[in-house]
PDB file of C-alpha atoms in Angstrom:
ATOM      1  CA  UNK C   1     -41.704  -7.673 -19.966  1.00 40.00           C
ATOM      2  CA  UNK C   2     -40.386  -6.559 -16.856  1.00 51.00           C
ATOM      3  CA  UNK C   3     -38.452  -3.180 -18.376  1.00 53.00           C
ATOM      4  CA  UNK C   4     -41.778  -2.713 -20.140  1.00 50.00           C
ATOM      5  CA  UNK C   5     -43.738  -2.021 -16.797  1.00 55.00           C
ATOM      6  CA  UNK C   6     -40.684  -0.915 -14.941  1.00 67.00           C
ATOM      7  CA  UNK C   7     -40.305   2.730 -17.350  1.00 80.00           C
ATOM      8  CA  UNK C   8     -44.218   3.510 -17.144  1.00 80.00           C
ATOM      9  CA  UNK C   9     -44.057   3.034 -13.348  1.00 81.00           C
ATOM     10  CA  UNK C  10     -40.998   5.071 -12.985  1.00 82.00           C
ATOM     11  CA  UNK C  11     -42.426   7.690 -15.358  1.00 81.00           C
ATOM     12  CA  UNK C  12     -45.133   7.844 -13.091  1.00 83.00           C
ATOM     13  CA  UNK C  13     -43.770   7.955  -9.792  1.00 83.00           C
ATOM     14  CA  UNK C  14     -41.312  10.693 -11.058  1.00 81.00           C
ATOM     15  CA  UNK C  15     -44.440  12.625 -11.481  1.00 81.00           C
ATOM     16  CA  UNK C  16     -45.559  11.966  -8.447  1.00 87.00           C
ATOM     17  CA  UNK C  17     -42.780  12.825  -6.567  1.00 87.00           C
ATOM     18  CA  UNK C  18     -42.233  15.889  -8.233  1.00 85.00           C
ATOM     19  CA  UNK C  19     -45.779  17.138  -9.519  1.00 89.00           C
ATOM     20  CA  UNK C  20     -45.155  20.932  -7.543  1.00 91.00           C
ATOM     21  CA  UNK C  21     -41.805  21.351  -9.531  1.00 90.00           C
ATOM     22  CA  UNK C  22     -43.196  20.146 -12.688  1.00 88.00           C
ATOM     23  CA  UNK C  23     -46.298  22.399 -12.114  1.00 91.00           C
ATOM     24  CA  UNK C  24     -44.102  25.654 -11.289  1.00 93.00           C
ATOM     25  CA  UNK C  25     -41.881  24.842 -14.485  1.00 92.00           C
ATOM     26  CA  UNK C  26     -44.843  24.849 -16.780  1.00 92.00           C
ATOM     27  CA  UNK C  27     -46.520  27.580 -15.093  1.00 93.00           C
ATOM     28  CA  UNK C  28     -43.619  29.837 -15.874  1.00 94.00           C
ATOM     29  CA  UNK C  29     -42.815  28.680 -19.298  1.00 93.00           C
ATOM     30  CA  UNK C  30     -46.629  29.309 -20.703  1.00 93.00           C
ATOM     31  CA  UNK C  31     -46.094  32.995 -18.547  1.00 91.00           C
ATOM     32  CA  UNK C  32     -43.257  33.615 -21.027  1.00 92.00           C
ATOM     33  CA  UNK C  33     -44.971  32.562 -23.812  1.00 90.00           C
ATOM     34  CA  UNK C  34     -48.001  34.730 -22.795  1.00 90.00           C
ATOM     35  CA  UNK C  35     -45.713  37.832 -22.390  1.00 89.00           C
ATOM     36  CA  UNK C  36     -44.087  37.040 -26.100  1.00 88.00           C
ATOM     37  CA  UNK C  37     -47.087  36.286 -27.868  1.00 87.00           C
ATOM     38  CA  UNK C  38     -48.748  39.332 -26.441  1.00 86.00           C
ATOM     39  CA  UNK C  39     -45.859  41.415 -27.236  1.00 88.00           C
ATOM     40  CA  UNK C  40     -46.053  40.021 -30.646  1.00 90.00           C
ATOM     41  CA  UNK C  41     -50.008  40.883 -31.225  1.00 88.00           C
ATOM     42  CA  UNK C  42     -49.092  44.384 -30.317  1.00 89.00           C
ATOM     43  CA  UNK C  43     -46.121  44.842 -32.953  1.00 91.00           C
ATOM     44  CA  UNK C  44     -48.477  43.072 -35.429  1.00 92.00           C
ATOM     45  CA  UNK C  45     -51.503  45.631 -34.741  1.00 91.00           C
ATOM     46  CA  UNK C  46     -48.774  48.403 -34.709  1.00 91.00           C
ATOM     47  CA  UNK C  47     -47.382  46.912 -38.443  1.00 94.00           C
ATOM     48  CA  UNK C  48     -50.718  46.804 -39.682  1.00 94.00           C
ATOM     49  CA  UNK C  49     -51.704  50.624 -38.544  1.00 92.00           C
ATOM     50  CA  UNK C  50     -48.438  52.519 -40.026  1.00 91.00           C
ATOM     51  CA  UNK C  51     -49.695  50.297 -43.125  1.00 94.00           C
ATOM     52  CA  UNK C  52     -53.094  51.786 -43.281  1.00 92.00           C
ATOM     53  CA  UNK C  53     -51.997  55.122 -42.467  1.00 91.00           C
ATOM     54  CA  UNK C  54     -49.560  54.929 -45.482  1.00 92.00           C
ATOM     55  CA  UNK C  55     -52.120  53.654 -47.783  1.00 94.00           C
ATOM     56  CA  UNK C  56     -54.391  56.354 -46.465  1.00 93.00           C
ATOM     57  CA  UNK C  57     -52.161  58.947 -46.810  1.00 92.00           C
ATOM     58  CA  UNK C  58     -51.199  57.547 -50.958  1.00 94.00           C
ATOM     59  CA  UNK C  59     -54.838  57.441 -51.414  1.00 94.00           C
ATOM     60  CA  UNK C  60     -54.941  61.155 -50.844  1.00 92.00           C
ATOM     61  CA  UNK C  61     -51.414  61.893 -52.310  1.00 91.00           C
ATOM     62  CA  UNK C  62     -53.129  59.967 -55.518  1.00 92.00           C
ATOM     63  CA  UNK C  63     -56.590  61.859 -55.306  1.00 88.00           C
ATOM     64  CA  UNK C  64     -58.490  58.760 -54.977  1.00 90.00           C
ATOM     65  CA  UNK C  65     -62.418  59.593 -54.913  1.00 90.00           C
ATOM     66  CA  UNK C  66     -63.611  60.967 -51.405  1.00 89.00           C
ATOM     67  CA  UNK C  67     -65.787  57.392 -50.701  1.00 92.00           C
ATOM     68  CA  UNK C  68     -62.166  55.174 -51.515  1.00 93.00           C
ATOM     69  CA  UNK C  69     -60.295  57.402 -49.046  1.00 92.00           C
ATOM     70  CA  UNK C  70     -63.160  57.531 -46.187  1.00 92.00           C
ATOM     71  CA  UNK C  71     -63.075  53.685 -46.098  1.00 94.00           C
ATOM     72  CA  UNK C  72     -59.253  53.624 -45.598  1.00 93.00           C
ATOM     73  CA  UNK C  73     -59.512  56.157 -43.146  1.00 92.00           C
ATOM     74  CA  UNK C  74     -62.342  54.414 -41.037  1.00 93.00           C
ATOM     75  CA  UNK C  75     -59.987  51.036 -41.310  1.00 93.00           C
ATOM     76  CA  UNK C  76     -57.170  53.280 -40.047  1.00 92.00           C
ATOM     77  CA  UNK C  77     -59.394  54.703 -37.223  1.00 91.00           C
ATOM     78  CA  UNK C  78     -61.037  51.258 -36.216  1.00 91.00           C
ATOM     79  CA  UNK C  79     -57.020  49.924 -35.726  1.00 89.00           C
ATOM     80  CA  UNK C  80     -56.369  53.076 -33.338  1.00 87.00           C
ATOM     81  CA  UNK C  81     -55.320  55.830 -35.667  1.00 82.00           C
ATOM     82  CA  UNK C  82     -53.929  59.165 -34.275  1.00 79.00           C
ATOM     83  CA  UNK C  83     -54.943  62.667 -34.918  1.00 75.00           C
ATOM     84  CA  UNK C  84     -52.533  63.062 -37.557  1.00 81.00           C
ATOM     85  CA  UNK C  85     -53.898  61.295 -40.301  1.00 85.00           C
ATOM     86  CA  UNK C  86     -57.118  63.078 -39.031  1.00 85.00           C
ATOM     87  CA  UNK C  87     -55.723  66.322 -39.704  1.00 87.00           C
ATOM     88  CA  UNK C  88     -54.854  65.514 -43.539  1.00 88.00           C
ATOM     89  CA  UNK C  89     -58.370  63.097 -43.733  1.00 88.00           C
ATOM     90  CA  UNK C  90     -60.287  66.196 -43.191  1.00 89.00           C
ATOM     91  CA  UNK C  91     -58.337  68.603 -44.934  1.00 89.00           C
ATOM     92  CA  UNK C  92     -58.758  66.207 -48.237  1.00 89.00           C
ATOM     93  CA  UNK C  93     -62.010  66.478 -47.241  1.00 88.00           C
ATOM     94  CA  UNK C  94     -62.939  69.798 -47.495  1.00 90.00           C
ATOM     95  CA  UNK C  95     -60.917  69.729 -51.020  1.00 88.00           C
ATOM     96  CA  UNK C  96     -62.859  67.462 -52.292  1.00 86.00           C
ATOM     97  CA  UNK C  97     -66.267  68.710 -50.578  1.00 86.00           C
ATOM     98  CA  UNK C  98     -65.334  72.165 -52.255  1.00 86.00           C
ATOM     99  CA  UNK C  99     -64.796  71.305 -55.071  1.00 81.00           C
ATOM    100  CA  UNK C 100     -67.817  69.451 -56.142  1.00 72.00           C
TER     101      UNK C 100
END
């Protein structure tokens, strides 16, 4: 019985005794966790534009119907898009625009 409440009352005193050390510790492990997660949501939201702007750009290379192709290209927009795909969006456009 004695071991029993000996280890609980060390565990605590260890805590205790070293609460600014075990507070530093876990204040710069979730800070490196914070900087790889966060690095990871920005490769993910990179990944997922060059994926839009290659099904946009398919879409167009396919001659999908003008509505099919402005929905990809707002998705593509709404996840930060550049000016290029802009440049062959609106170009398809006026195809398509001229031609009906």
């Amino acid at each position: 019985m004695n071991n029993i409440l000996k280890d609980p009352l060390t565990t605590f005193l260890f805590v205790i005794n070293h609460w600014s050390t075990i507070l530093i510790f876990f204040g710069i492990l979730s800070g490196l966790a914070k900087y790889f997660l966060g690095s990871i949501h920005k490769d993910v939201k990179q990944m997922r534009m060059n994926v839009k702007r290659l099904e946009l750009i398919r879409a167009i290379d396919h001659q999908y119907s003008l509505e099919v192709v402005c929905q990809i290209y707002d998705e593509y927009i709404r996840l930060g898009g550049n000016s290029y795909a802009e440049e062959i969006f609106e170009k398809y456009k006026k195809e398509q625009l001229n031609e009906q």
